């Protein structure tokens, strides 16, 4: 069997991209209406989408190469969490540091219980193996963008590479129906980080995965763009008080409304750390395009940024990611009419001029005003500006409390805003 860890893996791999329509994949049968926390079954359809999903499940069961698939947060790179060789394939494809742990994705609570109770002791005694601190979190936020830290049990069947030397592992149940159906078909928990090359911006489309991992993996499931756009929130309920290890799709305010979590603390830093990471995203530089990123903190005057751009004669091409207050550069004196350079929900304009001091080309992408729009478009915007070959990217920061007076749900708004700023601070080479 070919393996990503053999000499043959040095050769380019033919990467297939299989389209999957979530409305045509098959039929879900619930024991309780629309409740994925109770037992449920999935029957694939005979459509092309159903066949492609089956092909991905077969690859995950039989191949040592990981498979890329969509979740609601970002695209994941999945492998059988019980197979050391398969999980090693994730690290090889991503060129990921070996001490950076992975999140285990599950499709049911029974699957999680089998991981936590490998010897069947709890099942025999009729006792619950999921720590009770997580009961209300799970019932409120699963399936969804929340990962919980759990104790690695005695006799664990998880590949040691999953926990990367830690006595714990993180798990979550995604809400994306393609991800859930894929895991259910495999009947295997999937270890799955984001499906990008290590340190690069996370992928929110199949095209992003192809750009980074084409020739390194065999299969990409294309289920369309991700709806959240930033990774899951990671929490640790095993410590006192409980802690948030990574901000993501669930906000600290939402978590503090849950019994037992009122005193939850923030245990992450927006900079890198030398300590062994308890969860993904805690130690290493992440989310960075090739171009240098300059993050402007909220309320930094646009005039200050523009003066910096036009007086910097070291850059001939500059990218701008703007959201709420920075203007469209076509309105600046000397600008030109808008020109499309970004395909998707965001619009873009190009400024060509001498910058007052030197020949300058500026590409500007509008992510939108709503926090959810900004989160969905952030990684795609960074990648698009990289493809345009800019030397430096200036990003407009946003308030971590969300947009004042926003029509967005306050909790979702705050969660996305904190996650956006966390990712930007990790990506930035400079903050102004």
Coordinates of C-alpha atoms in Angstrom, one line a residue, residues 33-332:
X33 CA -36.1 14.5 15.6
X34 CA -33.1 16.4 14.2
X35 CA -31.0 15.3 17.2
X36 CA -27.4 14.2 16.3
X37 CA -26.6 13.7 20.0
X38 CA -29.0 10.6 20.0
X39 CA -28.2 7.6 17.8
X40 CA -28.7 8.3 14.0
X41 CA -28.0 6.5 10.8
X42 CA -27.0 7.7 7.3
X43 CA -27.8 6.0 4.0
X44 CA -25.9 7.3 1.0
X45 CA -27.8 8.0 -2.2
X46 CA -27.1 6.6 -5.6
X47 CA -26.3 10.1 -7.0
X48 CA -22.8 11.2 -8.0
X49 CA -22.6 13.1 -4.6
X50 CA -23.4 9.9 -2.7
X51 CA -20.9 7.9 -4.7
X52 CA -18.2 10.6 -4.1
X53 CA -18.9 10.6 -0.4
X54 CA -18.6 6.8 -0.4
X55 CA -15.3 7.0 -2.3
X56 CA -13.9 9.4 0.4
X57 CA -15.1 7.1 3.2
X58 CA -13.4 4.1 1.5
X59 CA -10.2 6.1 1.1
X60 CA -10.2 7.0 4.8
X61 CA -10.7 3.3 5.7
X62 CA -8.1 1.8 3.3
X63 CA -5.5 4.4 2.4
X64 CA -2.8 6.0 4.4
X65 CA -3.2 9.3 2.6
X66 CA -5.4 11.8 4.4
X67 CA -8.6 13.2 2.8
X68 CA -9.6 16.8 2.7
X69 CA -13.3 17.6 3.5
X70 CA -15.4 20.6 4.3
X71 CA -16.6 21.5 7.8
X72 CA -18.6 24.5 8.9
X73 CA -15.4 26.2 10.1
X74 CA -12.6 25.5 7.6
X75 CA -11.7 22.5 5.4
X76 CA -10.2 19.7 7.4
X77 CA -7.5 17.1 6.5
X78 CA -8.8 13.9 7.9
X79 CA -7.3 10.5 8.7
X80 CA -8.3 7.5 10.8
X81 CA -7.5 8.6 14.4
X82 CA -6.7 5.0 15.4
X83 CA -4.0 4.6 12.8
X84 CA -0.6 5.9 13.6
X85 CA 0.6 5.6 9.9
X86 CA -2.5 7.4 8.6
X87 CA -2.2 10.2 11.2
X88 CA 1.5 10.6 10.3
X89 CA 0.3 11.2 6.8
X90 CA -1.4 14.4 8.0
X91 CA 1.8 15.7 9.5
X92 CA 3.7 14.8 6.3
X93 CA 1.3 16.4 3.9
X94 CA 1.0 19.6 5.9
X95 CA 4.7 19.6 7.0
X96 CA 3.2 20.2 10.5
X97 CA 5.4 20.2 13.6
X98 CA 5.1 16.8 15.4
X99 CA 4.3 18.4 18.8
X100 CA 1.2 20.2 17.5
X101 CA -1.8 18.1 18.5
X102 CA -4.8 17.3 16.4
X103 CA -8.6 17.6 17.0
X104 CA -10.6 14.3 16.8
X105 CA -13.9 14.7 14.8
X106 CA -16.8 12.4 15.8
X107 CA -20.3 11.9 14.5
X108 CA -22.0 10.6 17.7
X109 CA -21.6 10.6 21.4
X110 CA -21.3 6.8 21.3
X111 CA -18.2 7.2 19.1
X112 CA -16.7 9.5 21.7
X113 CA -17.6 7.1 24.5
X114 CA -15.8 4.3 22.7
X115 CA -12.7 6.5 22.5
X116 CA -12.9 7.4 26.2
X117 CA -13.7 3.9 27.4
X118 CA -11.5 1.6 25.2
X119 CA -11.6 -1.3 27.8
X120 CA -15.4 -1.1 28.1
X121 CA -15.2 -0.5 31.9
X122 CA -17.7 2.3 32.0
X123 CA -20.0 0.5 29.6
X124 CA -20.0 -2.6 31.8
X125 CA -20.7 -0.6 34.9
X126 CA -23.3 1.6 33.3
X127 CA -21.4 4.8 34.1
X128 CA -20.7 7.8 32.0
X129 CA -17.2 8.4 30.8
X130 CA -17.7 11.9 29.4
X131 CA -16.6 14.3 32.2
X132 CA -19.8 15.9 33.6
X133 CA -18.3 19.5 33.3
X134 CA -19.0 19.1 29.6
X135 CA -22.7 17.9 29.7
X136 CA -24.3 21.3 29.3
X137 CA -21.8 22.5 26.8
X138 CA -22.3 19.5 24.6
X139 CA -26.1 19.7 24.8
X140 CA -26.0 23.4 23.9
X141 CA -23.3 23.7 21.3
X142 CA -22.9 20.3 19.7
X143 CA -22.9 19.7 16.8
X144 CA -21.0 22.9 16.2
X145 CA -17.7 24.8 16.3
X146 CA -16.6 23.8 19.8
X147 CA -13.8 21.5 20.7
X148 CA -13.4 20.1 24.2
X149 CA -10.3 18.8 25.9
X150 CA -10.6 15.3 27.3
X151 CA -8.3 12.9 29.3
X152 CA -6.4 10.3 27.3
X153 CA -7.7 7.1 28.8
X154 CA -5.7 4.1 29.9
X155 CA -5.4 1.7 26.9
X156 CA -6.3 4.5 24.5
X157 CA -6.6 3.3 20.9
X158 CA -5.9 6.8 19.5
X159 CA -2.7 7.1 17.5
X160 CA -0.1 8.7 19.8
X161 CA 0.5 11.4 17.1
X162 CA -3.0 12.7 17.8
X163 CA -2.2 14.0 21.3
X164 CA 1.4 14.8 20.4
X165 CA 2.7 13.7 23.8
X166 CA 0.0 15.4 25.9
X167 CA -2.1 13.5 28.5
X168 CA -5.2 14.9 26.8
X169 CA -6.9 15.1 23.4
X170 CA -9.5 17.5 21.9
X171 CA -12.7 16.4 20.2
X172 CA -15.6 18.0 18.5
X173 CA -18.7 17.1 16.6
X174 CA -19.0 19.3 13.4
X175 CA -22.4 20.6 12.3
X176 CA -21.5 20.4 8.6
X177 CA -23.7 17.6 7.2
X178 CA -21.0 16.4 4.7
X179 CA -18.5 16.0 7.6
X180 CA -21.0 14.2 9.8
X181 CA -22.1 11.9 7.0
X182 CA -18.5 11.1 6.1
X183 CA -17.5 10.2 9.6
X184 CA -20.7 8.2 10.1
X185 CA -19.9 6.2 6.9
X186 CA -16.4 5.5 8.0
X187 CA -17.5 4.6 11.5
X188 CA -14.1 6.0 12.5
X189 CA -13.2 9.1 14.4
X190 CA -11.2 11.4 12.2
X191 CA -8.1 13.3 13.3
X192 CA -8.4 16.5 11.3
X193 CA -6.5 19.8 11.4
X194 CA -7.1 22.5 8.8
X195 CA -6.3 21.3 5.2
X196 CA -3.6 23.8 4.5
X197 CA 0.2 23.8 4.4
X198 CA 1.5 24.5 7.9
X199 CA 1.7 28.2 8.8
X200 CA -0.5 29.2 5.8
X201 CA -4.0 30.8 6.0
X202 CA -6.7 28.2 6.7
X203 CA -8.6 26.9 3.6
X204 CA -12.3 27.9 3.3
X205 CA -12.7 26.4 -0.2
X206 CA -11.6 23.3 -2.0
X207 CA -9.5 25.5 -4.3
X208 CA -7.5 26.7 -1.3
X209 CA -6.8 23.1 -0.4
X210 CA -5.7 22.3 -4.0
X211 CA -3.3 25.3 -3.9
X212 CA -1.6 24.1 -0.8
X213 CA -1.8 20.3 -0.9
X214 CA -2.4 19.4 -4.5
X215 CA 0.2 16.7 -5.3
X216 CA 0.5 15.8 -1.6
X217 CA -2.8 14.1 -1.0
X218 CA -5.1 11.9 -3.1
X219 CA -8.6 13.2 -2.5
X220 CA -10.4 16.5 -1.8
X221 CA -14.2 16.6 -1.3
X222 CA -15.5 19.9 -2.6
X223 CA -18.6 20.8 -0.7
X224 CA -18.5 24.5 -1.4
X225 CA -17.3 27.4 0.8
X226 CA -17.3 27.1 4.6
X227 CA -19.9 29.1 6.4
X228 CA -18.0 30.1 9.6
X229 CA -14.6 30.7 8.1
X230 CA -12.5 30.4 11.3
X231 CA -11.7 27.4 13.4
X232 CA -13.5 26.0 16.4
X233 CA -13.3 27.4 19.9
X234 CA -11.2 25.0 22.1
X235 CA -12.1 24.7 25.8
X236 CA -10.5 22.9 28.8
X237 CA -12.9 21.8 31.5
X238 CA -10.3 19.6 33.2
X239 CA -8.7 22.5 35.0
X240 CA -10.1 24.9 37.6
X241 CA -11.4 27.3 36.6
X242 CA -12.1 26.0 33.1
X243 CA -10.3 27.8 30.3
X244 CA -10.6 28.8 26.7
X245 CA -7.5 27.6 24.8
X246 CA -8.4 29.0 21.4
X247 CA -11.1 31.5 20.4
X248 CA -13.4 30.4 17.5
X249 CA -17.0 30.0 16.5
X250 CA -18.4 30.1 20.1
X251 CA -17.8 33.2 22.2
X252 CA -16.7 33.5 25.8
X253 CA -20.0 35.2 26.6
X254 CA -21.9 32.2 25.3
X255 CA -19.8 29.8 27.3
X256 CA -20.2 31.8 30.5
X257 CA -23.9 31.3 30.3
X258 CA -23.4 27.6 30.7
X259 CA -23.7 26.1 34.3
X260 CA -20.2 25.4 35.6
X261 CA -18.5 27.8 33.1
X262 CA -19.4 31.2 34.6
X263 CA -15.7 31.7 35.7
X264 CA -14.1 30.5 32.5
X265 CA -10.8 32.2 31.8
X266 CA -8.8 33.0 28.7
X267 CA -5.7 30.8 28.5
X268 CA -4.5 31.7 25.0
X269 CA -2.1 34.3 23.9
X270 CA -2.3 36.0 20.5
X271 CA 1.5 35.6 20.2
X272 CA 3.5 32.4 19.8
X273 CA 4.7 30.5 22.9
X274 CA 7.6 28.1 23.5
X275 CA 5.6 25.8 25.8
X276 CA 4.1 22.5 24.7
X277 CA 0.7 23.3 23.2
X278 CA -2.4 21.9 24.9
X279 CA -4.4 22.5 21.8
X280 CA -3.8 23.4 18.1
X281 CA -2.9 27.0 17.3
X282 CA -1.3 27.8 20.7
X283 CA 2.4 27.5 19.9
X284 CA 3.3 28.2 16.3
X285 CA 3.0 31.0 13.9
X286 CA -0.2 30.4 11.9
X287 CA -2.5 31.7 9.2
X288 CA 0.3 33.7 7.4
X289 CA 0.4 34.5 3.7
X290 CA 3.7 34.8 1.8
X291 CA 3.4 38.6 2.0
X292 CA 4.2 40.4 5.3
X293 CA 1.0 41.3 7.2
X294 CA 0.6 44.6 9.0
X295 CA -2.4 44.6 11.4
X296 CA -3.9 48.0 12.2
X297 CA -5.6 47.8 15.6
X298 CA -9.2 49.1 15.7
X299 CA -9.5 52.9 15.5
X300 CA -6.1 53.3 13.9
X301 CA -6.8 56.3 11.6
X302 CA -6.9 55.5 7.9
X303 CA -4.9 58.6 7.1
X304 CA -2.0 57.2 9.2
X305 CA -2.1 53.9 7.2
X306 CA -2.3 55.6 3.8
X307 CA 0.6 57.9 4.6
X308 CA 2.6 54.9 5.6
X309 CA 1.8 53.1 2.4
X310 CA 2.7 56.0 0.1
X311 CA 5.9 56.8 1.9
X312 CA 7.2 53.3 1.9
X313 CA 9.4 53.1 -1.1
X314 CA 10.4 49.5 -0.4
X315 CA 7.0 48.2 -1.7
X316 CA 5.7 48.5 -5.2
X317 CA 2.6 46.4 -4.7
X318 CA 0.5 46.5 -1.6
X319 CA -2.7 44.7 -0.5
X320 CA -5.4 46.1 1.7
X321 CA -8.1 44.1 3.6
X322 CA -10.7 46.6 4.7
X323 CA -14.0 46.3 6.5
X324 CA -15.8 49.0 8.5
X325 CA -14.0 52.3 8.3
X326 CA -11.3 52.3 5.7
X327 CA -12.4 53.9 2.4
X328 CA -12.5 52.4 -1.1
X329 CA -9.2 53.5 -2.6
X330 CA -10.8 54.5 -5.8
X331 CA -12.2 57.5 -3.9
X332 CA -8.6 58.7 -3.2

